[in-house]
Structures are given as structure tokens and as C-alpha cells.
Amino acid sequence: MTSVPTPIPSRTQYVREEIKRRILTGRFTPGQALVETDLAAQFGVSKTPVREALKTLAGTGLVVMSQYKGVTVRMVDADMAREVYDVRLLLEPEALKRAVRRGASLDAARDALTRADRADDTAERSLANREFHRALYLPCGNPLLGRMLDEVRDQAALVSAVAWAADPSWEQEANEHREILRLALDGDADGAARALHSHIASFVRRAFPEVEEDLEAAPEAQKEDGQA
């Protein structure tokens, strides 16, 4: 049987993914200028794919384009964290709850957790953690809900990259991930959703102490059960 060749990514796609990877792993830092000519030289391409890649990244909120300052990596502050994580708290636990209730496979989440545990560096661990969260919400049965969470996924990863650079909390988060997955695999949809809500909320509050109780409150069921 003849195998189907793997499509070769376009120059623009390659440049976009590489810039995004460098931002989300901390190689390009918030506020750093992204100069088209420099990037083109680094990637061995013309300025056109670089320009198109930066426009796309601006649309996802990872970079900011200014008439006067050019293109820079988006700055991360408490207001940004509040906005992004408020959306996650509203939508992500519900998506996981639906995925568990419909008996969706969570093999991808288990694999991502294993990759995170075995990662040799911060970059790989960060990318694996990112895939873990996506693997929890993507099989929710509502493609629109999955796309909405994908919309804030890159911005959430940028917040995480900045927070981890200042105060690594890998082990705590890894333990929380294991508990979330355990509950989900046990079929405890409500418990998994509560654990995920607590995980997301506690992370942003550790990273940005000024973000207080204006984050979305935990579900009423969580309060009734007396869980954090």
C-alpha cells in the first residue's frame, strides 16, 4: 500500500509556528521587538512570509502591531491574565465535564501528561502541558466550544510562560493534572470539572496575586461539597 506523503508546510506556516514556539517557550519575551528583516534572516526566507505570519499572530493576541513601535511580543499583566483566565474558568471545566459524560477517550491527555513528566527542558514540558489541557476539552462534543477555547489557548500559554519564568511551579501543577485525569478516567465528571476549575484559578492567583475574587466563582456544587 502506497503511503500518503506528508504535506510540506508553507514558508508562512513554518515561520508562524516557529515564532509562536519561541514566544510560548520564553525565547522571545514580552515587549521584545520582532523585526521583519531580522526574522527573515534567521529563518532563511523573504520578509513576505514573516509579515504574513506576524499578522496572523497579532490576530491570536500573541503579538501587537503598532504604527510607531512596529511589532512586539504582547506584554503580560494582571488585566490580561484576568481576561484570559476568566474565559477559561467559564468554559474549560464545562467542556471537560461534557467530555467525561459522553465517555470520550482521554488517551491524548494521558500521553501528554507522560510527555510532560519525561520532558528534559522547560520548553517541552510547557508544550506538553498545553496539549494536556487541550486534550481534556477538545472531545467535549461541541466543536464551537472547542474552537472558543482554542482562541484563548495561545494567550493562556503566554501568561503561563511568564509566570513559570518568575516562579516555576511544575511539580504542583503536575500533581494537579494527575488528579484531574484520575477523576476524569474514573468517570467523575463533576469532580474532574471542580478539580480543573480549582487548578486554573489557583495558578493565576499564584502568578498574579492582584487577581482576586473577580475571577469566576466556583460552581455551586463545588461550594456545597466544601472543595477548594
Short mmCIF file of N, CA, C and O in Angstrom, two decimals, residues 88-207:
data_model
loop_
_atom_site.label_atom_id
_atom_site.label_comp_id
_atom_site.label_asym_id
_atom_site.label_seq_id
_atom_site.Cartn_x
_atom_site.Cartn_y
_atom_site.Cartn_z
N ARG A 88 -11.36 30.92 30.50
CA ARG A 88 -11.04 29.51 30.74
C ARG A 88 -11.88 28.95 31.89
O ARG A 88 -12.38 27.81 31.81
N LEU A 89 -12.04 29.71 32.96
CA LEU A 89 -12.81 29.23 34.10
C LEU A 89 -14.28 29.03 33.75
O LEU A 89 -14.94 28.14 34.27
N LEU A 90 -14.79 29.87 32.87
CA LEU A 90 -16.18 29.74 32.45
C LEU A 90 -16.40 28.52 31.55
O LEU A 90 -17.43 27.85 31.65
N LEU A 91 -15.46 28.24 30.67
CA LEU A 91 -15.69 27.27 29.61
C LEU A 91 -14.98 25.93 29.77
O LEU A 91 -15.53 24.88 29.44
N GLU A 92 -13.74 25.95 30.27
CA GLU A 92 -12.94 24.72 30.24
C GLU A 92 -13.47 23.62 31.16
O GLU A 92 -13.56 22.46 30.73
N PRO A 93 -13.86 23.92 32.41
CA PRO A 93 -14.42 22.85 33.24
C PRO A 93 -15.70 22.26 32.65
O PRO A 93 -15.92 21.04 32.73
N GLU A 94 -16.53 23.09 32.05
CA GLU A 94 -17.76 22.60 31.43
C GLU A 94 -17.44 21.68 30.26
O GLU A 94 -18.09 20.64 30.07
N ALA A 95 -16.43 22.06 29.47
CA ALA A 95 -16.05 21.21 28.33
C ALA A 95 -15.55 19.85 28.81
O ALA A 95 -15.89 18.81 28.24
N LEU A 96 -14.73 19.84 29.87
CA LEU A 96 -14.24 18.58 30.41
C LEU A 96 -15.40 17.74 30.95
O LEU A 96 -15.45 16.53 30.73
N LYS A 97 -16.32 18.37 31.65
CA LYS A 97 -17.47 17.66 32.20
C LYS A 97 -18.24 16.95 31.08
O LYS A 97 -18.63 15.78 31.20
N ARG A 98 -18.43 17.64 29.97
CA ARG A 98 -19.17 17.05 28.85
C ARG A 98 -18.39 15.92 28.20
O ARG A 98 -18.96 14.91 27.78
N ALA A 99 -17.06 16.09 28.11
CA ALA A 99 -16.23 15.04 27.53
C ALA A 99 -16.32 13.76 28.36
O ALA A 99 -16.44 12.65 27.82
N VAL A 100 -16.27 13.90 29.69
CA VAL A 100 -16.33 12.73 30.56
C VAL A 100 -17.70 12.08 30.48
O VAL A 100 -17.83 10.85 30.38
N ARG A 101 -18.76 12.89 30.49
CA ARG A 101 -20.11 12.34 30.47
C ARG A 101 -20.43 11.60 29.18
O ARG A 101 -21.24 10.67 29.17
N ARG A 102 -19.80 11.99 28.09
CA ARG A 102 -20.05 11.29 26.83
C ARG A 102 -19.09 10.14 26.61
O ARG A 102 -19.10 9.49 25.56
N GLY A 103 -18.25 9.87 27.61
CA GLY A 103 -17.35 8.74 27.52
C GLY A 103 -16.24 8.90 26.49
O GLY A 103 -15.75 7.91 25.93
N ALA A 104 -15.84 10.13 26.25
CA ALA A 104 -14.81 10.40 25.25
C ALA A 104 -13.46 9.83 25.69
O ALA A 104 -13.16 9.75 26.88
N SER A 105 -12.66 9.43 24.72
CA SER A 105 -11.32 8.93 25.03
C SER A 105 -10.44 10.07 25.52
O SER A 105 -10.44 11.17 24.97
N LEU A 106 -9.70 9.80 26.57
CA LEU A 106 -8.75 10.77 27.11
C LEU A 106 -7.32 10.27 26.98
O LEU A 106 -6.43 10.66 27.72
N ASP A 107 -7.10 9.38 26.01
CA ASP A 107 -5.76 8.83 25.78
C ASP A 107 -4.76 9.94 25.45
O ASP A 107 -3.60 9.88 25.87
N ALA A 108 -5.20 10.93 24.69
CA ALA A 108 -4.30 12.03 24.31
C ALA A 108 -3.85 12.81 25.54
O ALA A 108 -2.70 13.25 25.63
N ALA A 109 -4.76 12.97 26.51
CA ALA A 109 -4.41 13.67 27.75
C ALA A 109 -3.41 12.85 28.55
O ALA A 109 -2.44 13.40 29.11
N ARG A 110 -3.62 11.54 28.61
CA ARG A 110 -2.69 10.66 29.32
C ARG A 110 -1.30 10.71 28.68
O ARG A 110 -0.29 10.80 29.36
N ASP A 111 -1.26 10.70 27.35
CA ASP A 111 0.01 10.75 26.64
C ASP A 111 0.73 12.08 26.89
O ASP A 111 1.96 12.11 27.08
N ALA A 112 -0.03 13.17 26.88
CA ALA A 112 0.57 14.49 27.11
C ALA A 112 1.14 14.59 28.52
O ALA A 112 2.21 15.17 28.73
N LEU A 113 0.44 14.01 29.47
CA LEU A 113 0.91 14.02 30.86
C LEU A 113 2.22 13.23 30.98
O LEU A 113 3.16 13.65 31.67
N THR A 114 2.30 12.12 30.28
CA THR A 114 3.53 11.32 30.29
C THR A 114 4.68 12.10 29.66
O THR A 114 5.81 12.09 30.17
N ARG A 115 4.41 12.79 28.54
CA ARG A 115 5.45 13.58 27.89
C ARG A 115 5.93 14.69 28.80
O ARG A 115 7.13 15.00 28.85
N ALA A 116 5.02 15.31 29.53
CA ALA A 116 5.40 16.38 30.46
C ALA A 116 6.31 15.84 31.56
O ALA A 116 7.31 16.47 31.93
N ASP A 117 5.97 14.66 32.09
CA ASP A 117 6.78 14.07 33.16
C ASP A 117 8.18 13.71 32.67
O ASP A 117 9.15 13.75 33.44
N ARG A 118 8.30 13.34 31.40
CA ARG A 118 9.58 12.90 30.86
C ARG A 118 10.37 14.01 30.18
O ARG A 118 11.48 13.77 29.70
N ALA A 119 9.80 15.20 30.12
CA ALA A 119 10.44 16.31 29.40
C ALA A 119 11.79 16.65 29.99
O ALA A 119 11.97 16.65 31.21
N ASP A 120 12.74 16.92 29.11
CA ASP A 120 14.10 17.25 29.54
C ASP A 120 14.31 18.74 29.75
O ASP A 120 15.32 19.15 30.35
N ASP A 121 13.41 19.56 29.23
CA ASP A 121 13.59 21.00 29.38
C ASP A 121 12.25 21.69 29.54
O ASP A 121 11.18 21.09 29.37
N THR A 122 12.32 22.96 29.91
CA THR A 122 11.12 23.75 30.17
C THR A 122 10.24 23.87 28.94
O THR A 122 9.00 23.80 29.04
N ALA A 123 10.84 24.04 27.78
CA ALA A 123 10.07 24.22 26.56
C ALA A 123 9.18 23.01 26.28
O ALA A 123 7.98 23.15 26.01
N GLU A 124 9.77 21.82 26.33
CA GLU A 124 8.99 20.62 26.04
C GLU A 124 7.92 20.37 27.09
O GLU A 124 6.81 19.94 26.78
N ARG A 125 8.24 20.66 28.34
CA ARG A 125 7.25 20.48 29.40
C ARG A 125 6.08 21.44 29.22
O ARG A 125 4.92 21.08 29.39
N SER A 126 6.40 22.66 28.84
CA SER A 126 5.35 23.66 28.61
C SER A 126 4.43 23.24 27.48
O SER A 126 3.20 23.32 27.59
N LEU A 127 5.00 22.77 26.39
CA LEU A 127 4.19 22.36 25.24
C LEU A 127 3.34 21.14 25.59
O LEU A 127 2.18 21.04 25.17
N ALA A 128 3.89 20.21 26.35
CA ALA A 128 3.12 19.03 26.74
C ALA A 128 1.98 19.40 27.67
O ALA A 128 0.86 18.86 27.54
N ASN A 129 2.21 20.31 28.61
CA ASN A 129 1.14 20.76 29.50
C ASN A 129 0.02 21.43 28.71
O ASN A 129 -1.17 21.27 29.01
N ARG A 130 0.42 22.18 27.70
CA ARG A 130 -0.56 22.85 26.85
C ARG A 130 -1.43 21.83 26.12
O ARG A 130 -2.65 21.98 26.03
N GLU A 131 -0.79 20.77 25.62
CA GLU A 131 -1.53 19.73 24.92
C GLU A 131 -2.43 18.96 25.89
O GLU A 131 -3.51 18.49 25.50
N PHE A 132 -2.00 18.82 27.14
CA PHE A 132 -2.82 18.12 28.13
C PHE A 132 -4.16 18.82 28.30
O PHE A 132 -5.22 18.18 28.26
N HIS A 133 -4.13 20.12 28.48
CA HIS A 133 -5.38 20.85 28.67
C HIS A 133 -6.27 20.77 27.43
O HIS A 133 -7.49 20.60 27.54
N ARG A 134 -5.66 20.87 26.27
CA ARG A 134 -6.46 20.81 25.03
C ARG A 134 -7.11 19.44 24.87
O ARG A 134 -8.25 19.31 24.41
N ALA A 135 -6.37 18.39 25.26
CA ALA A 135 -6.91 17.04 25.14
C ALA A 135 -8.08 16.80 26.08
O ALA A 135 -8.89 15.89 25.85
N LEU A 136 -8.20 17.61 27.13
CA LEU A 136 -9.33 17.48 28.05
C LEU A 136 -10.60 18.12 27.49
O LEU A 136 -11.70 17.59 27.65
N TYR A 137 -10.45 19.28 26.83
CA TYR A 137 -11.66 19.98 26.40
C TYR A 137 -12.08 19.68 24.96
O TYR A 137 -13.24 19.82 24.61
N LEU A 138 -11.13 19.23 24.13
CA LEU A 138 -11.46 19.07 22.71
C LEU A 138 -12.54 18.03 22.44
O LEU A 138 -13.39 18.24 21.57
N PRO A 139 -12.57 16.88 23.17
CA PRO A 139 -13.60 15.89 22.88
C PRO A 139 -14.93 16.14 23.58
O PRO A 139 -15.67 15.21 23.89
N CYS A 140 -15.27 17.41 23.82
CA CYS A 140 -16.48 17.75 24.57
C CYS A 140 -17.76 17.50 23.77
O CYS A 140 -18.86 17.52 24.32
N GLY A 141 -17.63 17.29 22.46
CA GLY A 141 -18.82 17.05 21.64
C GLY A 141 -19.40 18.30 21.03
O GLY A 141 -20.37 18.23 20.27
N ASN A 142 -18.82 19.45 21.34
CA ASN A 142 -19.29 20.72 20.78
C ASN A 142 -18.10 21.41 20.12
O ASN A 142 -17.29 22.05 20.79
N PRO A 143 -17.96 21.28 18.79
CA PRO A 143 -16.81 21.87 18.11
C PRO A 143 -16.66 23.37 18.33
O PRO A 143 -15.55 23.88 18.41
N LEU A 144 -17.78 24.08 18.45
CA LEU A 144 -17.70 25.52 18.67
C LEU A 144 -17.07 25.82 20.02
O LEU A 144 -16.24 26.73 20.14
N LEU A 145 -17.44 25.06 21.04
CA LEU A 145 -16.85 25.25 22.37
C LEU A 145 -15.35 25.00 22.33
O LEU A 145 -14.56 25.74 22.92
N GLY A 146 -14.95 23.95 21.60
CA GLY A 146 -13.53 23.67 21.46
C GLY A 146 -12.79 24.79 20.76
O GLY A 146 -11.69 25.18 21.18
N ARG A 147 -13.40 25.35 19.71
CA ARG A 147 -12.75 26.45 18.98
C ARG A 147 -12.65 27.70 19.83
O ARG A 147 -11.66 28.44 19.75
N MET A 148 -13.65 27.96 20.67
CA MET A 148 -13.62 29.12 21.54
C MET A 148 -12.46 29.01 22.54
O MET A 148 -11.76 29.99 22.81
N LEU A 149 -12.24 27.82 23.06
CA LEU A 149 -11.12 27.63 23.98
C LEU A 149 -9.79 27.69 23.24
O LEU A 149 -8.79 28.18 23.77
N ASP A 150 -9.77 27.20 22.01
CA ASP A 150 -8.55 27.32 21.20
C ASP A 150 -8.19 28.79 20.98
O ASP A 150 -7.00 29.13 20.86
N GLU A 151 -9.20 29.65 20.91
CA GLU A 151 -8.96 31.08 20.65
C GLU A 151 -8.11 31.72 21.75
O GLU A 151 -7.32 32.62 21.48
N VAL A 152 -8.29 31.27 22.98
CA VAL A 152 -7.52 31.87 24.10
C VAL A 152 -6.34 31.00 24.51
O VAL A 152 -5.60 31.35 25.43
N ARG A 153 -6.15 29.89 23.83
CA ARG A 153 -5.12 28.93 24.21
C ARG A 153 -3.72 29.53 24.14
O ARG A 153 -2.91 29.36 25.06
N ASP A 154 -3.41 30.25 23.07
CA ASP A 154 -2.08 30.83 22.93
C ASP A 154 -1.84 31.91 23.98
O ASP A 154 -0.74 32.01 24.55
N GLN A 155 -2.86 32.73 24.24
CA GLN A 155 -2.69 33.79 25.23
C GLN A 155 -2.50 33.20 26.62
O GLN A 155 -1.71 33.72 27.42
N ALA A 156 -3.24 32.13 26.93
CA ALA A 156 -3.07 31.48 28.22
C ALA A 156 -1.66 30.91 28.35
O ALA A 156 -1.03 30.98 29.42
N ALA A 157 -1.14 30.36 27.26
CA ALA A 157 0.22 29.81 27.29
C ALA A 157 1.25 30.91 27.49
O ALA A 157 2.28 30.69 28.14
N LEU A 158 1.00 32.08 26.93
CA LEU A 158 1.91 33.20 27.13
C LEU A 158 1.93 33.64 28.59
O LEU A 158 2.99 33.90 29.16
N VAL A 159 0.76 33.70 29.21
CA VAL A 159 0.68 34.02 30.64
C VAL A 159 1.47 32.99 31.44
O VAL A 159 2.25 33.33 32.34
N SER A 160 1.29 31.72 31.09
CA SER A 160 1.99 30.65 31.81
C SER A 160 3.50 30.76 31.66
O SER A 160 4.24 30.57 32.63
N ALA A 161 3.95 31.07 30.45
CA ALA A 161 5.39 31.17 30.21
C ALA A 161 6.01 32.25 31.08
O ALA A 161 7.09 32.06 31.65
N VAL A 162 5.33 33.37 31.20
CA VAL A 162 5.84 34.47 32.03
C VAL A 162 5.82 34.07 33.51
O VAL A 162 6.78 34.31 34.25
N ALA A 163 4.75 33.42 33.94
CA ALA A 163 4.64 33.01 35.34
C ALA A 163 5.70 31.98 35.71
O ALA A 163 6.33 32.06 36.77
N TRP A 164 5.92 30.99 34.84
CA TRP A 164 6.90 29.95 35.13
C TRP A 164 8.32 30.50 35.16
O TRP A 164 9.15 30.02 35.92
N ALA A 165 8.59 31.50 34.32
CA ALA A 165 9.92 32.10 34.31
C ALA A 165 10.22 32.77 35.64
O ALA A 165 11.36 32.76 36.13
N ALA A 166 9.18 33.35 36.25
CA ALA A 166 9.36 34.05 37.52
C ALA A 166 9.32 33.11 38.72
O ALA A 166 10.06 33.28 39.69
N ASP A 167 8.46 32.09 38.64
CA ASP A 167 8.27 31.20 39.79
C ASP A 167 7.81 29.83 39.30
O ASP A 167 6.61 29.56 39.23
N PRO A 168 8.74 28.95 38.96
CA PRO A 168 8.36 27.63 38.46
C PRO A 168 7.52 26.87 39.48
O PRO A 168 7.87 26.81 40.65
N SER A 169 6.42 26.31 39.00
CA SER A 169 5.54 25.54 39.90
C SER A 169 5.15 24.23 39.22
O SER A 169 4.02 23.78 39.32
N TRP A 170 6.13 23.63 38.52
CA TRP A 170 5.84 22.46 37.71
C TRP A 170 5.30 21.30 38.53
O TRP A 170 4.33 20.65 38.13
N GLU A 171 5.93 21.02 39.67
CA GLU A 171 5.56 19.81 40.41
C GLU A 171 4.14 19.91 40.95
O GLU A 171 3.37 18.94 40.89
N GLN A 172 3.78 21.07 41.48
CA GLN A 172 2.42 21.24 41.99
C GLN A 172 1.41 21.07 40.87
O GLN A 172 0.39 20.38 41.02
N GLU A 173 1.68 21.68 39.73
CA GLU A 173 0.75 21.58 38.62
C GLU A 173 0.67 20.16 38.08
O GLU A 173 -0.40 19.69 37.68
N ALA A 174 1.80 19.46 38.06
CA ALA A 174 1.80 18.07 37.59
C ALA A 174 0.92 17.20 38.48
O ALA A 174 0.16 16.36 38.00
N ASN A 175 1.02 17.41 39.80
CA ASN A 175 0.17 16.66 40.72
C ASN A 175 -1.31 16.97 40.50
O ASN A 175 -2.16 16.07 40.54
N GLU A 176 -1.61 18.23 40.25
CA GLU A 176 -3.00 18.62 39.99
C GLU A 176 -3.49 18.00 38.69
O GLU A 176 -4.64 17.56 38.58
N HIS A 177 -2.63 17.97 37.68
CA HIS A 177 -3.00 17.35 36.40
C HIS A 177 -3.32 15.86 36.60
O HIS A 177 -4.30 15.35 36.04
N ARG A 178 -2.51 15.18 37.38
CA ARG A 178 -2.74 13.76 37.61
C ARG A 178 -4.09 13.52 38.30
O ARG A 178 -4.81 12.58 37.97
N GLU A 179 -4.43 14.39 39.26
CA GLU A 179 -5.70 14.24 39.97
C GLU A 179 -6.88 14.53 39.04
O GLU A 179 -7.90 13.83 39.07
N ILE A 180 -6.76 15.54 38.21
CA ILE A 180 -7.82 15.85 37.24
C ILE A 180 -8.05 14.66 36.32
O ILE A 180 -9.19 14.23 36.09
N LEU A 181 -6.97 14.12 35.79
CA LEU A 181 -7.09 12.99 34.87
C LEU A 181 -7.64 11.75 35.58
O LEU A 181 -8.46 11.01 35.01
N ARG A 182 -7.21 11.52 36.81
CA ARG A 182 -7.72 10.36 37.57
C ARG A 182 -9.23 10.44 37.72
O ARG A 182 -9.95 9.46 37.47
N LEU A 183 -9.73 11.60 38.11
CA LEU A 183 -11.17 11.77 38.29
C LEU A 183 -11.90 11.59 36.96
O LEU A 183 -12.98 10.98 36.91
N ALA A 184 -11.33 12.14 35.90
CA ALA A 184 -11.97 12.02 34.59
C ALA A 184 -12.01 10.56 34.13
O ALA A 184 -13.05 10.09 33.64
N LEU A 185 -10.92 9.83 34.31
CA LEU A 185 -10.88 8.43 33.90
C LEU A 185 -11.80 7.57 34.76
O LEU A 185 -12.29 6.52 34.30
N ASP A 186 -12.05 8.01 35.99
CA ASP A 186 -12.98 7.29 36.87
C ASP A 186 -14.44 7.58 36.51
O ASP A 186 -15.35 7.02 37.12
N GLY A 187 -14.64 8.50 35.58
CA GLY A 187 -16.00 8.85 35.17
C GLY A 187 -16.66 9.88 36.06
O GLY A 187 -17.88 10.11 35.94
N ASP A 188 -15.90 10.51 36.95
CA ASP A 188 -16.45 11.52 37.85
C ASP A 188 -16.40 12.88 37.14
O ASP A 188 -15.47 13.67 37.34
N ALA A 189 -17.41 13.16 36.35
CA ALA A 189 -17.42 14.38 35.54
C ALA A 189 -17.44 15.64 36.39
O ALA A 189 -16.68 16.58 36.14
N ASP A 190 -18.30 15.65 37.42
CA ASP A 190 -18.38 16.84 38.27
C ASP A 190 -17.10 17.04 39.07
O ASP A 190 -16.60 18.16 39.21
N GLY A 191 -16.54 15.96 39.61
CA GLY A 191 -15.32 16.07 40.38
C GLY A 191 -14.15 16.53 39.52
O GLY A 191 -13.34 17.35 39.97
N ALA A 192 -14.05 16.01 38.32
CA ALA A 192 -12.98 16.42 37.41
C ALA A 192 -13.11 17.90 37.06
O ALA A 192 -12.12 18.62 37.01
N ALA A 193 -14.35 18.33 36.81
CA ALA A 193 -14.58 19.74 36.47
C ALA A 193 -14.22 20.65 37.63
O ALA A 193 -13.62 21.72 37.44
N ARG A 194 -14.57 20.24 38.86
CA ARG A 194 -14.21 21.05 40.03
C ARG A 194 -12.71 21.12 40.21
O ARG A 194 -12.15 22.18 40.51
N ALA A 195 -12.03 19.99 40.03
CA ALA A 195 -10.58 19.96 40.19
C ALA A 195 -9.91 20.83 39.13
O ALA A 195 -8.91 21.52 39.43
N LEU A 196 -10.43 20.81 37.92
CA LEU A 196 -9.86 21.64 36.85
C LEU A 196 -10.08 23.12 37.14
O LEU A 196 -9.18 23.95 36.94
N HIS A 197 -11.27 23.47 37.61
CA HIS A 197 -11.57 24.86 37.96
C HIS A 197 -10.60 25.35 39.03
O HIS A 197 -10.02 26.44 38.93
N SER A 198 -10.40 24.54 40.07
CA SER A 198 -9.50 24.92 41.15
C SER A 198 -8.07 25.05 40.65
O SER A 198 -7.34 25.98 41.04
N HIS A 199 -7.66 24.16 39.77
CA HIS A 199 -6.31 24.19 39.20
C HIS A 199 -6.06 25.47 38.43
O HIS A 199 -5.03 26.14 38.61
N ILE A 200 -6.99 25.85 37.57
CA ILE A 200 -6.83 27.05 36.75
C ILE A 200 -6.82 28.29 37.63
O ILE A 200 -5.98 29.18 37.47
N ALA A 201 -7.77 28.37 38.56
CA ALA A 201 -7.89 29.55 39.41
C ALA A 201 -6.67 29.72 40.32
O ALA A 201 -6.16 30.83 40.49
N SER A 202 -6.19 28.62 40.88
CA SER A 202 -5.05 28.73 41.80
C SER A 202 -3.78 29.14 41.07
O SER A 202 -2.96 29.87 41.62
N PHE A 203 -3.64 28.70 39.82
CA PHE A 203 -2.45 29.08 39.07
C PHE A 203 -2.39 30.58 38.83
O PHE A 203 -1.37 31.22 39.10
N VAL A 204 -3.46 31.15 38.34
CA VAL A 204 -3.42 32.58 38.01
C VAL A 204 -3.31 33.42 39.27
O VAL A 204 -2.68 34.48 39.28
N ARG A 205 -3.85 32.96 40.38
CA ARG A 205 -3.73 33.72 41.63
C ARG A 205 -2.31 33.63 42.20
O ARG A 205 -1.84 34.58 42.82
N ARG A 206 -1.64 32.50 42.00
CA ARG A 206 -0.24 32.41 42.41
C ARG A 206 0.63 33.32 41.56
O ARG A 206 1.53 33.99 42.06
N ALA A 207 0.36 33.32 40.27
CA ALA A 207 1.19 34.08 39.34
C ALA A 207 0.92 35.58 39.42
O ALA A 207 1.82 36.40 39.26
#
